[in-house]
Short mmCIF file of C-alpha atoms in Angstrom, two decimals:
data_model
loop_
_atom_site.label_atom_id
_atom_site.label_comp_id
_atom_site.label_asym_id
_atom_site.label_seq_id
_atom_site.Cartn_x
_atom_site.Cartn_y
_atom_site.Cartn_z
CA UNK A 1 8.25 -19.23 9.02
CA UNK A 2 4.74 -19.37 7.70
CA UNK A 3 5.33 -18.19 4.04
CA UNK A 4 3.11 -18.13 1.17
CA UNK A 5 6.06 -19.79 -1.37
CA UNK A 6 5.45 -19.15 -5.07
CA UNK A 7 7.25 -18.55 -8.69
CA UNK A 8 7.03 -15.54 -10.26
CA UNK A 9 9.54 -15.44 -13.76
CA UNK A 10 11.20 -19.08 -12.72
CA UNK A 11 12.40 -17.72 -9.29
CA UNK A 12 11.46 -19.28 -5.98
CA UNK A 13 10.17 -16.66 -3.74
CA UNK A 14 8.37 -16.85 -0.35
CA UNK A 15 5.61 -13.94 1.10
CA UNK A 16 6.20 -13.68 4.51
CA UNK A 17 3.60 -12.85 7.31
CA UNK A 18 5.78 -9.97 7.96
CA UNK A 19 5.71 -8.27 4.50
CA UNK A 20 8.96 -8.90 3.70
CA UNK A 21 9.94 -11.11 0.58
CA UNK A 22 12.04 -13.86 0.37
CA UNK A 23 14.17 -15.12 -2.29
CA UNK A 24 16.33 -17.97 -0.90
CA UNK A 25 18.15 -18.56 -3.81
CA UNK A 26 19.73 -15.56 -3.96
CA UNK A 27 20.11 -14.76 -0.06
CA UNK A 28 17.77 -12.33 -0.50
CA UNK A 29 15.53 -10.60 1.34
CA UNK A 30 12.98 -7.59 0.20
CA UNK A 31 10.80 -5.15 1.86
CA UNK A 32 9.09 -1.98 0.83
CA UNK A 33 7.90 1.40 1.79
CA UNK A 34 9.24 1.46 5.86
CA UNK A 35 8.50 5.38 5.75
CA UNK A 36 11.10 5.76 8.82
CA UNK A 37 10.70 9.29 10.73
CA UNK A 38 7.11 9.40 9.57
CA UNK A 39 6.14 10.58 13.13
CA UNK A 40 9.01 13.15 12.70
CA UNK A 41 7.51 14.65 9.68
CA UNK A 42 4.12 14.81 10.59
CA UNK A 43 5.56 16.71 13.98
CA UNK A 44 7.68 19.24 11.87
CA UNK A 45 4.50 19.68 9.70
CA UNK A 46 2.15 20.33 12.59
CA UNK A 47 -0.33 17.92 11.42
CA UNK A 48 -2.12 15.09 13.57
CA UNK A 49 0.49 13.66 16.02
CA UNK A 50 1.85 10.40 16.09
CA UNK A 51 3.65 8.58 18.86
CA UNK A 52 7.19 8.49 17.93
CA UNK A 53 8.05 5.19 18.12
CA UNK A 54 7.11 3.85 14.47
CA UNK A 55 10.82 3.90 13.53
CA UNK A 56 11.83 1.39 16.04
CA UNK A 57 9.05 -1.03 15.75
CA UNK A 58 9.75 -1.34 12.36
CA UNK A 59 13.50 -1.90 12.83
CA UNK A 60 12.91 -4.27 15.03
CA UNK A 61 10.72 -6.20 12.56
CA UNK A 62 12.98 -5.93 9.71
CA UNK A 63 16.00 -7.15 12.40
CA UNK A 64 13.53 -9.77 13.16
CA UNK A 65 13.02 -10.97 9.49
CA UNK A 66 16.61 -11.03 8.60
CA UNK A 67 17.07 -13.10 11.82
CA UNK A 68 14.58 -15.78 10.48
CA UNK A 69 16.09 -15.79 7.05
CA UNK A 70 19.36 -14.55 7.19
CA UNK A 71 19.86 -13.05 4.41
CA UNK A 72 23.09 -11.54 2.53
CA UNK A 73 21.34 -9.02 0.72
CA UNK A 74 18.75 -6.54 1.15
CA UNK A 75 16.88 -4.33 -1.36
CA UNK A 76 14.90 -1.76 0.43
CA UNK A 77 12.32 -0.91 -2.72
CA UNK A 78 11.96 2.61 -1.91
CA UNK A 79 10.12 5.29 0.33
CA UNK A 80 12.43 4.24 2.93
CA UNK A 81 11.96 7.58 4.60
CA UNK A 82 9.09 9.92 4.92
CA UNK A 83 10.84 12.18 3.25
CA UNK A 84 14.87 13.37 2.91
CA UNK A 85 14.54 15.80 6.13
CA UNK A 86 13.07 12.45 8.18
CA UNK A 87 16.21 10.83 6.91
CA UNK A 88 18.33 13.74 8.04
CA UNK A 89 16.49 13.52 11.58
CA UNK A 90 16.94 10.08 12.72
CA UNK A 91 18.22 9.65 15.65
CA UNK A 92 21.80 8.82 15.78
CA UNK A 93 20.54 5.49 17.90
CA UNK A 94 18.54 4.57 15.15
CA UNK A 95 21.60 5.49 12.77
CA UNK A 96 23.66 2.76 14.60
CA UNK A 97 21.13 -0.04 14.70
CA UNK A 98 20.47 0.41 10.68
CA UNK A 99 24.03 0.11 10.45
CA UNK A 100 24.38 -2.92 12.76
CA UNK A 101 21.67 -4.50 10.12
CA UNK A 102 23.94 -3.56 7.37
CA UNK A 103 27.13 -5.51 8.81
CA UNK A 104 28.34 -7.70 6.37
CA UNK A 105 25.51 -7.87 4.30
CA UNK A 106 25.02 -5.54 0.47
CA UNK A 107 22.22 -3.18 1.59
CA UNK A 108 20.31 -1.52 -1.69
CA UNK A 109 18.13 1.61 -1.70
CA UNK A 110 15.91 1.43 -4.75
CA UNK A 111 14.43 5.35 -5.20
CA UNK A 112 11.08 6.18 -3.96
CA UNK A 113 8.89 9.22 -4.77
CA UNK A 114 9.28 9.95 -1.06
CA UNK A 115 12.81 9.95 -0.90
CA UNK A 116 14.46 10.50 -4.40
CA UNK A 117 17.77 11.82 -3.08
CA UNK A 118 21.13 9.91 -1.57
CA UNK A 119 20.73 9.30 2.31
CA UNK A 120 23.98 9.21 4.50
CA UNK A 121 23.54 5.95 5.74
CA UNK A 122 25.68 3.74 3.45
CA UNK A 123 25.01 0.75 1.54
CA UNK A 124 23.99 1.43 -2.57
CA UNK A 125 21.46 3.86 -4.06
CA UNK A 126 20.32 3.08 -7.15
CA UNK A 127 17.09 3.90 -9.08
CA UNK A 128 15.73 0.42 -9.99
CA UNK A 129 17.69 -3.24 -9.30
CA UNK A 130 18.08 -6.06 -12.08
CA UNK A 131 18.57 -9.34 -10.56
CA UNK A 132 17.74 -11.78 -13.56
CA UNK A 133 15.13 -13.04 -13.96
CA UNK A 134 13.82 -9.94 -11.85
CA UNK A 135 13.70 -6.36 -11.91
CA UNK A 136 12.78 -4.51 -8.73
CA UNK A 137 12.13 -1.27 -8.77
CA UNK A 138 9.39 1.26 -6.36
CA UNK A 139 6.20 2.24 -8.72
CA UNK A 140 5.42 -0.45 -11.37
CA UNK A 141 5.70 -0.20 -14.81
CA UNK A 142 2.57 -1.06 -17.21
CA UNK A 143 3.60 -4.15 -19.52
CA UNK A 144 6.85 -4.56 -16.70
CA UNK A 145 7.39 -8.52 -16.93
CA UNK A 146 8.83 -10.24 -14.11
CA UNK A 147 9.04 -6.93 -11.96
CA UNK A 148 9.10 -6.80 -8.06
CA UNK A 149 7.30 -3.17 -6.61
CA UNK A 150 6.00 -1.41 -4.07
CA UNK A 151 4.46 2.47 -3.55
CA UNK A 152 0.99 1.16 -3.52
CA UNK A 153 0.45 0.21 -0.11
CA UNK A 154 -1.99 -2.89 -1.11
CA UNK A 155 -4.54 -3.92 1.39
CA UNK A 156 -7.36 -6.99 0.88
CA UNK A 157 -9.70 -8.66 3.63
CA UNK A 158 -11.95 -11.76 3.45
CA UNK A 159 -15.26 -10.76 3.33
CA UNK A 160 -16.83 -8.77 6.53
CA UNK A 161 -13.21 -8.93 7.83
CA UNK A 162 -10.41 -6.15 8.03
CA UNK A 163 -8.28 -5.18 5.86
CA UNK A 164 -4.97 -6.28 5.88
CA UNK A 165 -1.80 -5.58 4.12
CA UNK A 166 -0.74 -7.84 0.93
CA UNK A 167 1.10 -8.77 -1.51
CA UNK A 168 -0.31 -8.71 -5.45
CA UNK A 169 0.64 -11.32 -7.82
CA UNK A 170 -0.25 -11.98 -11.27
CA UNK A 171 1.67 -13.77 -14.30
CA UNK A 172 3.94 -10.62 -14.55
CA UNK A 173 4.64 -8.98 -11.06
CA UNK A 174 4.58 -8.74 -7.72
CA UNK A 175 3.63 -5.91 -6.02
CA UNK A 176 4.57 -5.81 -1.77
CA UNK A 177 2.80 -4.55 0.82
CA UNK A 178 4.15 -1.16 3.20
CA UNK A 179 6.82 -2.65 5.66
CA UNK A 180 6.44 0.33 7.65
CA UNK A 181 4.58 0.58 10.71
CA UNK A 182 2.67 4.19 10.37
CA UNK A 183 1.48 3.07 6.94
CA UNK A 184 -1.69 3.58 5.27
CA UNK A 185 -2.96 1.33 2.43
CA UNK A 186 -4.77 1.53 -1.01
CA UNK A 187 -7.53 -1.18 -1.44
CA UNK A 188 -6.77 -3.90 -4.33
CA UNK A 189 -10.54 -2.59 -5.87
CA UNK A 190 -8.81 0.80 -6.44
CA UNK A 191 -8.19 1.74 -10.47
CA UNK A 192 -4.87 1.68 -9.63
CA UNK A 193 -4.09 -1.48 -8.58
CA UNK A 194 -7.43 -3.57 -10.20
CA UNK A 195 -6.18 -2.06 -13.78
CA UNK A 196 -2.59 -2.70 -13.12
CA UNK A 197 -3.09 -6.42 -12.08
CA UNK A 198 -4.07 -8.96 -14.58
CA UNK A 199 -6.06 -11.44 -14.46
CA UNK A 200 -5.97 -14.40 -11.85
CA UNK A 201 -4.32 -11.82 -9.70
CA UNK A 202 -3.80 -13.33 -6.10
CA UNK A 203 -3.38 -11.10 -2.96
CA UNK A 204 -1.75 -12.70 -0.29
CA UNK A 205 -2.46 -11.27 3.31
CA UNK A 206 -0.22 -10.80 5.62
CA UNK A 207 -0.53 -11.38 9.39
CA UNK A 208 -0.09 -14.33 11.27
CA UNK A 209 0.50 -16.49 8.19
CA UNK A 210 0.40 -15.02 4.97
CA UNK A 211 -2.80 -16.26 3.15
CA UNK A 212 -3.63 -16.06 -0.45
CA UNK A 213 -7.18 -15.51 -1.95
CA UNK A 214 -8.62 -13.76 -4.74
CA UNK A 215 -7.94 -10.17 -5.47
CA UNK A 216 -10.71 -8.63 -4.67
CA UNK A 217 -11.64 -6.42 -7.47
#
């Protein structure tokens, strides 16, 4: 794997190319924002149509990262689903593989603003995740300390390049890019995301390798 490793709070963690986080301390592995059934929703809602196959590409990314790191624990940090009727939608082949994933391993759902409820698909639901030193939880907290998010959708390019999806990290947090395929992405110059990171903030691009540089602000 061609990881970024860093320290954020005393724990070891590694940015992979993928998206996903990695603590290997703990076993753990982290990704944010998969917005399964995305294509679903925007077909119930009439708006632009998507092909409907977002859902399985990203499962088979996320199978693919726990593959590489095999991990005992996964925290999904929220907006798992496009919304709760998406969740209620999948496809009862998608059902299965999720729960193939889940074998033997402690599966979290942290809360998103997308999909606040309980989904039927096993594993915990809780509302934020405490894992000293860390707290993970989906929108970041001003004045948080050693807090692991997501919501944003961060995306940073080298000059005259594209954009890509990234991870933020300053002193305090880390904030991770969308997992999910069909996902959108808020520029690291935004208010949003330049007030919330301090300064020294890093944003470390996903892709092929995942590549730090300067936030660009």
């Amino acid at each position: 794997m061609t990881g970024h490793p860093f320290s954020l709070a005393g724990a070891q963690l590694i940015a992979l190319p993928s998206g996903a986080l990695h603590w290997p301390a703990e076993r753990l592995l982290c990704v944010s924002d998969l917005h399964l059934g995305k294509a679903e929703r925007a077909a119930r809602r009439a708006l632009s149509p998507l092909p409907p196959y977002e859902t399985q590409d990203t499962l088979a990314r996320l199978e693919e990262a726990l593959q590489q790191t095999q991990a005992e624990t996964v925290v999904c940090l929220g907006d798992s689903f496009d919304d709760d009727a998406a969740a209620r939608a999948l496809p009862q082949a998608h059902r299965l593989w999720i729960a193939t994933l889940q074998a033997g391993r402690r599966w979290i759902w942290i809360e998103g603003n997308h999909d606040p409820g309980p989904v039927d698909l096993g594993g915990e639901h809780l509302a934020e995740l405490s894992l000293s030193p860390l707290t993970f939880r989906h929108i970041a907290l001003p004045g948080a300390q050693a807090e692991v998010s997501g919501h944003y959708h961060p995306k940073a390019g080298l000059r005259g390049g594209r954009a890509r999806p990234c991870f933020l990290l300053d002193g305090q947090r880390l904030i991770l890019p969308a997992f999910g395929t069909y996902t959108g992405g808020l520029r690291t110059r935004d208010p949003a995301l330049s007030g919330l990171m301090g300064a020294g903030a890093v944003a470390i691009l996903t892709g092929s390798t995942a590549r730090p540089i300067p936030m660009p602000r």
